[in-house]
Amino acid sequence: MKPLLFLVADYANITGEGKLNVMGIFNSISSFNFPARHSSMYLIAKLSPELSEYGQKRSFTILLMDADANHVLEVSGEFDIPKGQDGKKPEVNIMFEMKDVVFTKPGRYVFVLLIDKDQKDEITLHVNQIEHPKPPKE
């Protein structure tokens, strides 16, 4: 199983024809105050299975960890790997919306993609603290 894409975005969907639409890919967010709450983000993984995996069931886990390796979030599930058709290699999309994710402090966070407990990819998300604008001097 090879990862083709692993990213965080503002929005994503899959059309009836199987097209993956992704809008607003990012790897950094900013907040004035901490803990900070991000109201909505989509995590998207596109995987390419090997020929020997066709027709099998696999499990996935996505972890969000802070810089000290503390688990912030964990999502798990299963998916079926389709068989190739007309000589085309199948692809598997994993996509879900994460609502109200809380970041306790600024710093580096990492999303980790595990397939059957084997790490396949990771994404760094930088969470930055920004200062409130200073009022203009009179």
PDB file of C-alpha atoms in Angstrom:
ATOM      1  CA  MET A   1       0.000   0.000   0.000  1.00  0.00           C
ATOM      2  CA  LYS A   2       1.525   3.296  -1.116  1.00  0.00           C
ATOM      3  CA  PRO A   3       0.230   6.724  -0.118  1.00  0.00           C
ATOM      4  CA  LEU A   4      -0.422   8.963  -3.118  1.00  0.00           C
ATOM      5  CA  LEU A   5      -1.778  11.920  -1.104  1.00  0.00           C
ATOM      6  CA  PHE A   6      -2.024  12.767   2.570  1.00  0.00           C
ATOM      7  CA  LEU A   7      -3.119  16.302   3.373  1.00  0.00           C
ATOM      8  CA  VAL A   8      -5.249  18.666   5.431  1.00  0.00           C
ATOM      9  CA  ALA A   9      -7.690  21.045   3.741  1.00  0.00           C
ATOM     10  CA  ASP A  10     -10.601  23.383   4.366  1.00  0.00           C
ATOM     11  CA  TYR A  11     -12.997  21.164   2.399  1.00  0.00           C
ATOM     12  CA  ALA A  12     -13.082  17.935   0.374  1.00  0.00           C
ATOM     13  CA  ASN A  13     -15.631  15.666  -1.289  1.00  0.00           C
ATOM     14  CA  ILE A  14     -15.877  12.761  -3.681  1.00  0.00           C
ATOM     15  CA  THR A  15     -18.170  13.070  -6.680  1.00  0.00           C
ATOM     16  CA  GLY A  16     -20.526  10.346  -7.873  1.00  0.00           C
ATOM     17  CA  GLU A  17     -17.950   9.510 -10.562  1.00  0.00           C
ATOM     18  CA  GLY A  18     -15.274   9.024  -7.895  1.00  0.00           C
ATOM     19  CA  LYS A  19     -13.375  12.286  -8.445  1.00  0.00           C
ATOM     20  CA  LEU A  20     -11.683  13.659  -5.350  1.00  0.00           C
ATOM     21  CA  ASN A  21     -12.181  17.422  -4.917  1.00  0.00           C
ATOM     22  CA  VAL A  22      -9.975  19.262  -2.414  1.00  0.00           C
ATOM     23  CA  MET A  23     -10.053  22.974  -1.581  1.00  0.00           C
ATOM     24  CA  GLY A  24      -7.774  25.042   0.640  1.00  0.00           C
ATOM     25  CA  ILE A  25      -4.834  22.746   1.403  1.00  0.00           C
ATOM     26  CA  PHE A  26      -2.832  24.026   4.376  1.00  0.00           C
ATOM     27  CA  ASN A  27      -0.062  23.070   6.810  1.00  0.00           C
ATOM     28  CA  SER A  28      -0.231  26.035   9.168  1.00  0.00           C
ATOM     29  CA  ILE A  29      -2.892  27.688  11.306  1.00  0.00           C
ATOM     30  CA  SER A  30      -2.699  30.670  13.651  1.00  0.00           C
ATOM     31  CA  SER A  31      -4.505  31.795  16.777  1.00  0.00           C
ATOM     32  CA  PHE A  32      -4.400  34.712  19.185  1.00  0.00           C
ATOM     33  CA  ASN A  33      -5.231  32.564  22.238  1.00  0.00           C
ATOM     34  CA  PHE A  34      -4.587  29.045  23.494  1.00  0.00           C
ATOM     35  CA  PRO A  35      -6.055  26.581  23.816  1.00  0.00           C
ATOM     36  CA  ALA A  36      -7.166  27.204  20.223  1.00  0.00           C
ATOM     37  CA  ARG A  37     -10.123  25.506  18.563  1.00  0.00           C
ATOM     38  CA  HIS A  38     -10.193  24.875  14.808  1.00  0.00           C
ATOM     39  CA  SER A  39     -13.838  24.624  13.797  1.00  0.00           C
ATOM     40  CA  SER A  40     -13.527  22.370  10.731  1.00  0.00           C
ATOM     41  CA  MET A  41     -10.815  20.727   8.646  1.00  0.00           C
ATOM     42  CA  TYR A  42     -10.730  17.736   6.326  1.00  0.00           C
ATOM     43  CA  LEU A  43      -8.091  15.045   6.363  1.00  0.00           C
ATOM     44  CA  ILE A  44      -7.602  13.264   3.059  1.00  0.00           C
ATOM     45  CA  ALA A  45      -5.560  10.196   2.171  1.00  0.00           C
ATOM     46  CA  LYS A  46      -5.398   8.607  -1.276  1.00  0.00           C
ATOM     47  CA  LEU A  47      -3.802   5.168  -1.324  1.00  0.00           C
ATOM     48  CA  SER A  48      -2.603   2.879  -4.091  1.00  0.00           C
ATOM     49  CA  PRO A  49      -2.760  -0.821  -3.201  1.00  0.00           C
ATOM     50  CA  GLU A  50      -0.395  -3.458  -4.504  1.00  0.00           C
ATOM     51  CA  LEU A  51      -1.734  -6.199  -6.773  1.00  0.00           C
ATOM     52  CA  SER A  52      -1.516  -8.754  -3.939  1.00  0.00           C
ATOM     53  CA  GLU A  53      -3.859  -6.603  -1.784  1.00  0.00           C
ATOM     54  CA  TYR A  54      -6.808  -6.459  -4.212  1.00  0.00           C
ATOM     55  CA  GLY A  55     -10.067  -7.640  -2.660  1.00  0.00           C
ATOM     56  CA  GLN A  56      -8.758  -7.498   0.919  1.00  0.00           C
ATOM     57  CA  LYS A  57      -9.920  -5.530   3.956  1.00  0.00           C
ATOM     58  CA  ARG A  58      -7.482  -3.186   5.697  1.00  0.00           C
ATOM     59  CA  SER A  59      -7.642  -1.077   8.831  1.00  0.00           C
ATOM     60  CA  PHE A  60      -6.418   2.482   9.186  1.00  0.00           C
ATOM     61  CA  THR A  61      -5.627   4.732  12.107  1.00  0.00           C
ATOM     62  CA  ILE A  62      -4.904   8.421  11.922  1.00  0.00           C
ATOM     63  CA  LEU A  63      -3.218   9.989  14.932  1.00  0.00           C
ATOM     64  CA  LEU A  64      -2.744  13.661  15.685  1.00  0.00           C
ATOM     65  CA  MET A  65       0.174  14.173  18.059  1.00  0.00           C
ATOM     66  CA  ASP A  66       1.804  17.236  19.552  1.00  0.00           C
ATOM     67  CA  ALA A  67       5.570  17.839  19.554  1.00  0.00           C
ATOM     68  CA  ASP A  68       5.918  15.777  22.764  1.00  0.00           C
ATOM     69  CA  ALA A  69       4.167  12.771  21.099  1.00  0.00           C
ATOM     70  CA  ASN A  70       1.021  13.226  23.192  1.00  0.00           C
ATOM     71  CA  HIS A  71      -2.071  11.977  21.359  1.00  0.00           C
ATOM     72  CA  VAL A  72      -4.481  14.817  20.625  1.00  0.00           C
ATOM     73  CA  LEU A  73      -6.834  12.842  18.391  1.00  0.00           C
ATOM     74  CA  GLU A  74      -7.216   9.305  17.052  1.00  0.00           C
ATOM     75  CA  VAL A  75      -9.543   8.091  14.300  1.00  0.00           C
ATOM     76  CA  SER A  76      -9.739   4.466  13.164  1.00  0.00           C
ATOM     77  CA  GLY A  77     -11.719   2.508  10.617  1.00  0.00           C
ATOM     78  CA  GLU A  78     -11.634  -0.153   7.929  1.00  0.00           C
ATOM     79  CA  PHE A  79     -11.827  -0.135   4.160  1.00  0.00           C
ATOM     80  CA  ASP A  80     -12.124  -2.684   1.380  1.00  0.00           C
ATOM     81  CA  ILE A  81      -9.591  -2.672  -1.409  1.00  0.00           C
ATOM     82  CA  PRO A  82     -11.360  -2.999  -4.759  1.00  0.00           C
ATOM     83  CA  LYS A  83     -10.100  -5.195  -7.559  1.00  0.00           C
ATOM     84  CA  GLY A  84      -8.620  -3.502 -10.595  1.00  0.00           C
ATOM     85  CA  GLN A  85     -10.879  -3.123 -13.622  1.00  0.00           C
ATOM     86  CA  ASP A  86      -9.900  -2.912 -17.292  1.00  0.00           C
ATOM     87  CA  GLY A  87      -6.225  -3.081 -16.340  1.00  0.00           C
ATOM     88  CA  LYS A  88      -6.479   0.046 -14.154  1.00  0.00           C
ATOM     89  CA  LYS A  89      -4.970   0.054 -10.699  1.00  0.00           C
ATOM     90  CA  PRO A  90      -7.593   0.867  -8.041  1.00  0.00           C
ATOM     91  CA  GLU A  91      -7.210   3.724  -5.589  1.00  0.00           C
ATOM     92  CA  VAL A  92      -8.645   4.048  -2.086  1.00  0.00           C
ATOM     93  CA  ASN A  93      -9.746   7.395  -0.641  1.00  0.00           C
ATOM     94  CA  ILE A  94      -9.993   8.009   3.091  1.00  0.00           C
ATOM     95  CA  MET A  95     -11.594  11.325   3.886  1.00  0.00           C
ATOM     96  CA  PHE A  96     -13.267  12.751   6.952  1.00  0.00           C
ATOM     97  CA  GLU A  97     -14.109  16.058   8.529  1.00  0.00           C
ATOM     98  CA  MET A  98     -12.661  16.910  11.914  1.00  0.00           C
ATOM     99  CA  LYS A  99     -14.721  19.407  13.879  1.00  0.00           C
ATOM    100  CA  ASP A 100     -13.622  21.514  16.827  1.00  0.00           C
ATOM    101  CA  VAL A 101     -10.073  20.160  17.134  1.00  0.00           C
ATOM    102  CA  VAL A 102      -8.405  21.742  20.171  1.00  0.00           C
ATOM    103  CA  PHE A 103      -4.721  22.672  20.133  1.00  0.00           C
ATOM    104  CA  THR A 104      -3.577  23.271  23.702  1.00  0.00           C
ATOM    105  CA  LYS A 105      -0.432  25.211  22.799  1.00  0.00           C
ATOM    106  CA  PRO A 106       1.397  26.614  19.794  1.00  0.00           C
ATOM    107  CA  GLY A 107       3.971  24.409  18.109  1.00  0.00           C
ATOM    108  CA  ARG A 108       4.433  21.503  15.777  1.00  0.00           C
ATOM    109  CA  TYR A 109       1.705  18.876  15.460  1.00  0.00           C
ATOM    110  CA  VAL A 110       1.845  15.762  13.297  1.00  0.00           C
ATOM    111  CA  PHE A 111      -0.871  13.712  11.632  1.00  0.00           C
ATOM    112  CA  VAL A 112       0.299  10.104  11.236  1.00  0.00           C
ATOM    113  CA  LEU A 113      -1.313   7.612   8.836  1.00  0.00           C
ATOM    114  CA  LEU A 114      -1.147   3.953   9.858  1.00  0.00           C
ATOM    115  CA  ILE A 115      -2.387   1.094   7.677  1.00  0.00           C
ATOM    116  CA  ASP A 116      -2.672  -2.148   9.644  1.00  0.00           C
ATOM    117  CA  LYS A 117      -0.492  -0.527  12.363  1.00  0.00           C
ATOM    118  CA  ASP A 118       2.283   0.241   9.848  1.00  0.00           C
ATOM    119  CA  GLN A 119       3.119   3.942   9.421  1.00  0.00           C
ATOM    120  CA  LYS A 120       2.678   4.980   5.792  1.00  0.00           C
ATOM    121  CA  ASP A 121       2.880   8.774   5.916  1.00  0.00           C
ATOM    122  CA  GLU A 122       2.808  11.872   8.101  1.00  0.00           C
ATOM    123  CA  ILE A 123       1.954  15.562   7.756  1.00  0.00           C
ATOM    124  CA  THR A 124       3.279  18.381   9.903  1.00  0.00           C
ATOM    125  CA  LEU A 125       0.811  21.067  10.961  1.00  0.00           C
ATOM    126  CA  HIS A 126       2.325  24.223  12.443  1.00  0.00           C
ATOM    127  CA  VAL A 127       0.099  25.942  15.001  1.00  0.00           C
ATOM    128  CA  ASN A 128       1.261  29.526  15.467  1.00  0.00           C
ATOM    129  CA  GLN A 129       0.464  32.091  18.098  1.00  0.00           C
ATOM    130  CA  ILE A 130      -0.047  35.573  16.748  1.00  0.00           C
ATOM    131  CA  GLU A 131      -0.178  38.804  18.701  1.00  0.00           C
ATOM    132  CA  HIS A 132      -3.229  40.990  18.872  1.00  0.00           C
ATOM    133  CA  PRO A 133      -2.773  44.119  16.791  1.00  0.00           C
ATOM    134  CA  LYS A 134      -1.659  47.078  18.860  1.00  0.00           C
ATOM    135  CA  PRO A 135      -4.056  49.998  18.928  1.00  0.00           C
ATOM    136  CA  PRO A 136      -2.824  53.021  16.971  1.00  0.00           C
ATOM    137  CA  LYS A 137      -1.061  55.711  18.999  1.00  0.00           C
ATOM    138  CA  GLU A 138      -2.870  58.974  19.218  1.00  0.00           C
TER     139      GLU A 138
END
